Coordinates of C-alpha atoms and ligand atoms in Angstrom, one line a residue:
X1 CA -13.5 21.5 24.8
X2 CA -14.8 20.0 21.7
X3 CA -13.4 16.7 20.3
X4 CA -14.1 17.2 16.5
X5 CA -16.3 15.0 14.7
X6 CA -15.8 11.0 15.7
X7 CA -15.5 8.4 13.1
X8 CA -18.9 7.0 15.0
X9 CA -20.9 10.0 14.1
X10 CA -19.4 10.2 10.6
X11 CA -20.6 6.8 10.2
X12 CA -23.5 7.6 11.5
X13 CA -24.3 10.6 10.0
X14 CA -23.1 8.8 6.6
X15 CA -25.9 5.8 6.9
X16 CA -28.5 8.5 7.3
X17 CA -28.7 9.1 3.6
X18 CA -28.9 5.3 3.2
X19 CA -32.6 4.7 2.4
X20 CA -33.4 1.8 5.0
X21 CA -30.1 1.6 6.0
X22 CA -30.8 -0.5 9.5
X23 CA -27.4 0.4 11.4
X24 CA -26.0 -2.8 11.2
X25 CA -23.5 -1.4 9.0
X26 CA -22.5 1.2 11.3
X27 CA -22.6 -1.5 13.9
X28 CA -20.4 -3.6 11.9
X29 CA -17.9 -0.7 11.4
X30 CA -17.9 0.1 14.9
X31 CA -16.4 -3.5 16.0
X32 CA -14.5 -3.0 13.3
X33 CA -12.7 -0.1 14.8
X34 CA -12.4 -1.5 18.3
X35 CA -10.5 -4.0 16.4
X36 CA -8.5 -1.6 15.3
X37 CA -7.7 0.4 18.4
X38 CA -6.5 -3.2 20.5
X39 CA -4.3 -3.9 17.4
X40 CA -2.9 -0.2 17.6
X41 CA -2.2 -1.3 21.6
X42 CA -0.8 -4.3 20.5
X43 CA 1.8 -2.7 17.7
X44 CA 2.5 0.4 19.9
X45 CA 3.3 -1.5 23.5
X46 CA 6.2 -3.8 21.0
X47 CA 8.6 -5.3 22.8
X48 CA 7.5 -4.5 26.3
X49 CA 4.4 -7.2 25.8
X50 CA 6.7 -10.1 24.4
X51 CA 5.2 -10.1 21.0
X52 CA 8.0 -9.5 18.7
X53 CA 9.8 -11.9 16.7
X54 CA 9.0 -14.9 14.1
X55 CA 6.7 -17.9 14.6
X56 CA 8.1 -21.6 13.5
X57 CA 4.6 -21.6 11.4
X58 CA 4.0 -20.4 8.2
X59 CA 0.5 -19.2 6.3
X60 CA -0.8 -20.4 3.6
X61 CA 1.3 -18.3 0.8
X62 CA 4.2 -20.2 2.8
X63 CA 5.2 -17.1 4.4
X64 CA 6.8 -17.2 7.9
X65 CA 4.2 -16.0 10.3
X66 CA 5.4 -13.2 12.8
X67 CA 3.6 -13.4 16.4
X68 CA 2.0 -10.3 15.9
X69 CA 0.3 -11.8 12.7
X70 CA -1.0 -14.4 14.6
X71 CA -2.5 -12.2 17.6
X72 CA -3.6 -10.0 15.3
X73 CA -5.5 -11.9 13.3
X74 CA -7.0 -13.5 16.3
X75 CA -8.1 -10.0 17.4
X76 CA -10.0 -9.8 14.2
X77 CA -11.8 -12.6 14.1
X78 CA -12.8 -12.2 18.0
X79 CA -14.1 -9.0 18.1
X80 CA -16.4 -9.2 14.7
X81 CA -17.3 -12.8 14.7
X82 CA -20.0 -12.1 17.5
X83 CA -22.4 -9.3 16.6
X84 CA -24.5 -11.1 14.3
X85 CA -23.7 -8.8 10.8
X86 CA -20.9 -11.1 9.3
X87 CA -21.9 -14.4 6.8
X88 CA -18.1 -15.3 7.4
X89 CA -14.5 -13.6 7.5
X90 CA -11.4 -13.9 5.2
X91 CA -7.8 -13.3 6.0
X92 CA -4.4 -13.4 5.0
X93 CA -3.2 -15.6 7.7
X94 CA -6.2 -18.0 7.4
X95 CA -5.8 -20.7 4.4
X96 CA -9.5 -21.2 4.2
X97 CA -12.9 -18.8 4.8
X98 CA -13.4 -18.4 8.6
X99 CA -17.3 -19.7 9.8
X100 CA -19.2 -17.9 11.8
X101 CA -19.0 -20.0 15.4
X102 CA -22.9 -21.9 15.0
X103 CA -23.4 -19.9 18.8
X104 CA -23.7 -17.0 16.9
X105 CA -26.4 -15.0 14.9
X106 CA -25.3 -14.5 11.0
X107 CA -25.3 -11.6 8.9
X108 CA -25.7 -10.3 5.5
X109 CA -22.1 -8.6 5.3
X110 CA -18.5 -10.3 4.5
X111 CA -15.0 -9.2 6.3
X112 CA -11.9 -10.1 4.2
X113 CA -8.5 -8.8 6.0
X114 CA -4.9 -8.4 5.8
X115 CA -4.8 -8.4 9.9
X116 CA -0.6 -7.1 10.0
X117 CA 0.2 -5.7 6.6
X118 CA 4.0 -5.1 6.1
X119 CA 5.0 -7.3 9.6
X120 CA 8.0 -7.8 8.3
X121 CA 8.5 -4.0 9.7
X122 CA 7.6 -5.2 12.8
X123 CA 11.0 -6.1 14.7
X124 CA 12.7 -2.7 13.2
X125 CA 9.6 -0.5 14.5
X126 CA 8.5 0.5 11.2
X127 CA 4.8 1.5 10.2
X128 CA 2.5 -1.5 9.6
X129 CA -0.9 -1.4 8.9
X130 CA -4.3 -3.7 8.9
X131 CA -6.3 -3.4 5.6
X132 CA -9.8 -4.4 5.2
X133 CA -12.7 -5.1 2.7
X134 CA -15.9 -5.4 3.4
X135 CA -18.9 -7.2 1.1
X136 CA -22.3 -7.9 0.4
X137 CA -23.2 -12.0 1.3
X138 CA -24.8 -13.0 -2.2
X139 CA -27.3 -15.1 0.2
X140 CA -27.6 -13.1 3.6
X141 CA -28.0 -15.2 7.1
X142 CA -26.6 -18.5 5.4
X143 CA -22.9 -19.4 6.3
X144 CA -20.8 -18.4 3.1
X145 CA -18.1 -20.3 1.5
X146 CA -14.9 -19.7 -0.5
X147 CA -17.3 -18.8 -4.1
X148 CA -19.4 -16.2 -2.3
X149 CA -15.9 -14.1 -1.6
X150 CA -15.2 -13.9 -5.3
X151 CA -16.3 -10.9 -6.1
X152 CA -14.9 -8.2 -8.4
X153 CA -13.3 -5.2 -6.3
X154 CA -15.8 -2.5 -7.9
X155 CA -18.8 -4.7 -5.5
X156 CA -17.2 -3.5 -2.3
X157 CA -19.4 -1.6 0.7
X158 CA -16.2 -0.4 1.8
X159 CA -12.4 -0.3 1.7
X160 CA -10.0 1.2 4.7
X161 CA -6.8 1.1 6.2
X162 CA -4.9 1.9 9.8
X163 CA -2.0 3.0 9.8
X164 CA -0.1 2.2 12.7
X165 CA 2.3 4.8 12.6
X166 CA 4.2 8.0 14.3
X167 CA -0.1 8.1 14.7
X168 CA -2.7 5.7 14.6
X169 CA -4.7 6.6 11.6
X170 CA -7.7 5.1 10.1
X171 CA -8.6 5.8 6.5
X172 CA -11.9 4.6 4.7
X173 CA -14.4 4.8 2.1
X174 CA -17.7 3.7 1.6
X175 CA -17.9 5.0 -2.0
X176 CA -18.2 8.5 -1.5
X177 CA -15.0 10.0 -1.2
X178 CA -12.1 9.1 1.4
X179 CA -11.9 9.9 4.7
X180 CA -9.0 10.3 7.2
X181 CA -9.4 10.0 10.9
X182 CA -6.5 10.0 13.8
X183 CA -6.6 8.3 16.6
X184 CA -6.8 10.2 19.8
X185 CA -5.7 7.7 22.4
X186 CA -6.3 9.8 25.6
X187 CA -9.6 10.2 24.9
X188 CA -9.8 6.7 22.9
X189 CA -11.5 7.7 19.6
X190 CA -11.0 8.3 15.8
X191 CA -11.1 11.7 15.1
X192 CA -12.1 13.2 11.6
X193 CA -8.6 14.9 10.1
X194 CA -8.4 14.4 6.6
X195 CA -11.2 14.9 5.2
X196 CA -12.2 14.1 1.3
X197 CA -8.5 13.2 1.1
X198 CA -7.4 13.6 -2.8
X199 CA -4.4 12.3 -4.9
X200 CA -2.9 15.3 -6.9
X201 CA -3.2 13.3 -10.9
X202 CA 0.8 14.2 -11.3
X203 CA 3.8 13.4 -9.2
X204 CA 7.5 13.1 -8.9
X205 CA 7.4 10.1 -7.0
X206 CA 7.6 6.2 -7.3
X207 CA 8.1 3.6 -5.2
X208 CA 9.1 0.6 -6.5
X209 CA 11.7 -2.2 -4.8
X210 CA 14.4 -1.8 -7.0
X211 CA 16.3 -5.2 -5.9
X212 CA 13.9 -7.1 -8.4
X213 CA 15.0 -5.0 -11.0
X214 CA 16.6 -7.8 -13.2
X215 CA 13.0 -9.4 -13.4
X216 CA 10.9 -6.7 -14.4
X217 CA 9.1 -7.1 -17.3
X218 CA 10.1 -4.3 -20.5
X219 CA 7.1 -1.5 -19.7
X220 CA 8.0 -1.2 -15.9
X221 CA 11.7 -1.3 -16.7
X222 CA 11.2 1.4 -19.3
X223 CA 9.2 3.2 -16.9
X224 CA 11.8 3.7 -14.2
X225 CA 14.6 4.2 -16.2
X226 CA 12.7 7.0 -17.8
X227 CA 12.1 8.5 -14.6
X228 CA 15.7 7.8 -13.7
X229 CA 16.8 9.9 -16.2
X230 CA 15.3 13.0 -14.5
X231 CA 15.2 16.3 -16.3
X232 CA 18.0 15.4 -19.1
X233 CA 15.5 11.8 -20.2
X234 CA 12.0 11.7 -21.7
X235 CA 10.3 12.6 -18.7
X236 CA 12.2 16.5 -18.5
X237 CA 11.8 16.4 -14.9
X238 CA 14.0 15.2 -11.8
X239 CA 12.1 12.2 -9.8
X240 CA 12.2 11.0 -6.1
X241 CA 12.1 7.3 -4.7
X242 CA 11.1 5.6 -2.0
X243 CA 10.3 2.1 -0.6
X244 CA 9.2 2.0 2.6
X245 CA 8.0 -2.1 2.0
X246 CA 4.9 -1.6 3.7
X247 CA 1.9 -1.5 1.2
X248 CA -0.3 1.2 4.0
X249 CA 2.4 3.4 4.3
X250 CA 3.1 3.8 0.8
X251 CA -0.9 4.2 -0.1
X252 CA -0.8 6.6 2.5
X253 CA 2.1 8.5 1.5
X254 CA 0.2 8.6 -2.2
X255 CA -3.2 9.9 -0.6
X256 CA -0.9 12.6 1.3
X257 CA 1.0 14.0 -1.6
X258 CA 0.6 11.8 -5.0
X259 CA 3.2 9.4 -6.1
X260 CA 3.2 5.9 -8.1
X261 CA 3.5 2.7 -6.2
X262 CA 4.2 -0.2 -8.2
X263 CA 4.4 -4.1 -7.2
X264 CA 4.6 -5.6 -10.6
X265 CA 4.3 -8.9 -12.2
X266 CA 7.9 -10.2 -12.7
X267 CA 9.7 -13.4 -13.8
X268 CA 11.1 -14.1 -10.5
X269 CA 8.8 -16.9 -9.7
X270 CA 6.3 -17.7 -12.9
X271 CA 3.8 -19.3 -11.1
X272 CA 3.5 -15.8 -9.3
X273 CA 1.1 -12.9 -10.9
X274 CA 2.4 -10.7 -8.3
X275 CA 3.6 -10.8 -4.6
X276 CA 0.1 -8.6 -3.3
X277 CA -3.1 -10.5 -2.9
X278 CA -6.3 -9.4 -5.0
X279 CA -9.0 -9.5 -2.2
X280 CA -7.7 -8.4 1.0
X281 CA -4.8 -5.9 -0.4
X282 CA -5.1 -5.1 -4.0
X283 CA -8.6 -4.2 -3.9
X284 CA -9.6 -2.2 -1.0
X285 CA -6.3 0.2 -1.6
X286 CA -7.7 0.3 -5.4
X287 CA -11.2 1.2 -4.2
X288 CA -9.4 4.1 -1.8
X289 CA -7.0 5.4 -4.6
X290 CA -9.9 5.6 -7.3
X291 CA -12.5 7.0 -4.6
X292 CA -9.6 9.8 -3.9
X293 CA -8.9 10.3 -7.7
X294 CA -6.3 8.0 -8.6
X295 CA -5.8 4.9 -10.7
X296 CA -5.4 2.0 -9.8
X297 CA -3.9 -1.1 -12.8
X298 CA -2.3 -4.7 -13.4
X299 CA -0.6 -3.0 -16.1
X300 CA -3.2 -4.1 -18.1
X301 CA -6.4 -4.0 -16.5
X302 CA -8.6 -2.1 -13.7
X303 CA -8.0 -4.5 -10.7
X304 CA -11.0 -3.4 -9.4
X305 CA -13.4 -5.0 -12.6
X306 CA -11.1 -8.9 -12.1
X307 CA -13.2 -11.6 -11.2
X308 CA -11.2 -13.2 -8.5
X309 CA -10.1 -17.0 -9.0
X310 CA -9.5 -17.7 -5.5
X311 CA -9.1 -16.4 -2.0
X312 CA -5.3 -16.2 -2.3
X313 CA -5.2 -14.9 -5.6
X314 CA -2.1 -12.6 -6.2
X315 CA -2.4 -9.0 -8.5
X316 CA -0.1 -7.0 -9.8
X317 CA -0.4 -4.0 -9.0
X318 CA 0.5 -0.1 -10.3
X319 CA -1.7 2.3 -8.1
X320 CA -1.6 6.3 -7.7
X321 CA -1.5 9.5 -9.3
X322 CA -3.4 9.3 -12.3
X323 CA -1.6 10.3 -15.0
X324 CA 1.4 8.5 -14.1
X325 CA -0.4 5.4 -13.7
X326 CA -1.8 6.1 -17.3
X327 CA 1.7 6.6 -18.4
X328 CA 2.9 3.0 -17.3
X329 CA 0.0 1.5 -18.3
X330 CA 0.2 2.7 -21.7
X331 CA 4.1 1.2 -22.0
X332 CA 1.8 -2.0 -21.2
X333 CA -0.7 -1.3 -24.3
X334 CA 3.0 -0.4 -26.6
X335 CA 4.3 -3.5 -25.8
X336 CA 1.2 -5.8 -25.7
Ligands
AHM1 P1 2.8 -9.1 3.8 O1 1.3 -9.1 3.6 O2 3.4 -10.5 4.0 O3 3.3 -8.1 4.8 O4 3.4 -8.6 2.4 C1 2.9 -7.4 1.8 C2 4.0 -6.4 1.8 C3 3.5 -5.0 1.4 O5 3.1 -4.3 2.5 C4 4.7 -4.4 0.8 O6 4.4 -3.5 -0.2 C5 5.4 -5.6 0.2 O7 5.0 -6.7 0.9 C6 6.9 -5.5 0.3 O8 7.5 -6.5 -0.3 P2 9.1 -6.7 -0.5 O9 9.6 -7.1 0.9 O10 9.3 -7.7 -1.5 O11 9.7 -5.3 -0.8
MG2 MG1 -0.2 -8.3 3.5

């Protein structure tokens, strides 16, 4: 019987028209995924292992930490911190850049990770995801700091996703397209299933949480009332909405069949540019949406050309079918 191709000899196959590419990429990506896989484990065995529930800590965006953030994240930083390709690792749950442990050998590439994206679906067994980002060191072998992270989305080596979901899938790019792979746990690898996924440039569909309604700023609000107003408003066409409130599952839904997904800025807290964070969520989904034909926007800029402030930094973010991310983003440039 024959498998299919596996996400280690796309990889592969992918480095081979690299020009001295020396497989530590591939070698990176491969920890990567066994990361990946022990998470899936992790999610999938839920209550039966102990790990649901809340945490009495919280991370540095002041966010009650789930257990499964915490393990997660730990499973991370465990199985990449060793193989001697990472300068240092980033992550949602961490306030500060992650070292390298001195016992190990250090590499020319930078993690940076949501570990648990959307935990808050944890409890009600709802899909969550981990998303990643992966860099360039600016100084290779040398342990990098908090500066050497800040890097505009459009430097990325690669942006992906799993979805833990009714399957575990793992989607990625390395700039050439997007890929989509499902994991086969019998036989305990990804296998190639979506491939050269696209986003159709129309839709019918946003997703938006509609309880922060009253804080929206005028474009956005204009926006979904427009497409409120179905085939009788401006728009002459009926819309659908959802919100699932877990970023991977609505990026995936978008890669699957189009749609707009929008996190805005608001004026619920003013000290807040967003609620998603600008390296580790913002811009590997961009970098997938763009690489699959989308658009990806603050509303007024490409997220993908900001020059990050800090690690933490939040974004907001409009991402998905391309015209209808032109269309809100040109009820930004109306009102601007
Ligand atoms: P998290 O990283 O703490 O899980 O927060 C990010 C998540 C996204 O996956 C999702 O789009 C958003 O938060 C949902 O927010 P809300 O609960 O405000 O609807
Ligand atoms: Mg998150």
């Amino acid at each position: 019987m024959h498998t299919g191709t596996t996400l280690t000899q796309f990889i592969i196959e992918e480095q081979r028209h690299i020009a001295g590419a020396t497989g530590d990429f591939t070698a990176l990506l491969n920890d990567l995924v066994t990361a990946i896989k022990v998470i899936s484990n992790a999610v999938n065995k839920g209550a039966l292992v102990g790990t649901m529930g809340a945490l009495e800590s919280q991370n540095v965006q002041g966010e009650t930490q789930k257990k499964l953030d915490v393990i997660t994240n730990d499973i991370m930083i465990r199985t990449n911190e060793w193989a001697g390709h990472l300068a240092g690792m980033a992550s949602e749950e961490m306030d500060e850049v992650y070292p390298i442990p001195s016992r190990y050998p250090l590499g020319k590439y930078l993690l940076v990770f949501d570990p648990l994206d959307g935990s808050s679906n944890v409890d009600i067994n709802i899909s969550v995801g981990t998303i990643f980002s992966i860099l360039r060191a600016p100084v290779p072998n040398r342990a990098a700091g908090e500066k050497d992270f800040l890097q505009p989305g459009t430097r990325q080596v690669c942006a992906g996703y799993a979805l833990y979901g009714s399957s575990t899938m793992l989607v990625l790019t390395m700039g050439h397209g997007v890929n989509g792979f499902t994991l086969d746990r019998e036989v305990g690898e990804f296998i190639l299933t979506h491939r050269d996924m696209k986003i159709p440039a129309d839709t019918k569909e946003f997703a938006i949480n509609a309880s922060n309604r009253r804080f929206w700023e005028p474009p956005v609000a204009r926006y979904v009332e427009e497409c409120l107003a179905g085939k009788e408003g401006p728009r002459g066409k009926d819309f659908n909405m959802r919100w699932v409130a877990s970023m991977v599952a609505e990026v995936h839904r978008i890669l699957t069949r189009g749609g707009v997904f929008m996190y805005p800025r608001d004026t619920k807290d003013p000290s807040k540019a967003g609620k998603l964070r600008l390296l580790y969520e913002a811009n590997p989904m961009s970098m997938i949406v763009e690489q699959a034909g989308g658009a990806s926007s603050t509303g007024y800029e490409r997220i993908l050309d900001m020059q990050p402030e800090s690690l933490h930094q939040r974004v907001p973010v409009i991402l998905g079918s391309k015209n209808e991310v032109e269309t809100v983003v040109s009820y930004h440039r109306a009102e601007g």
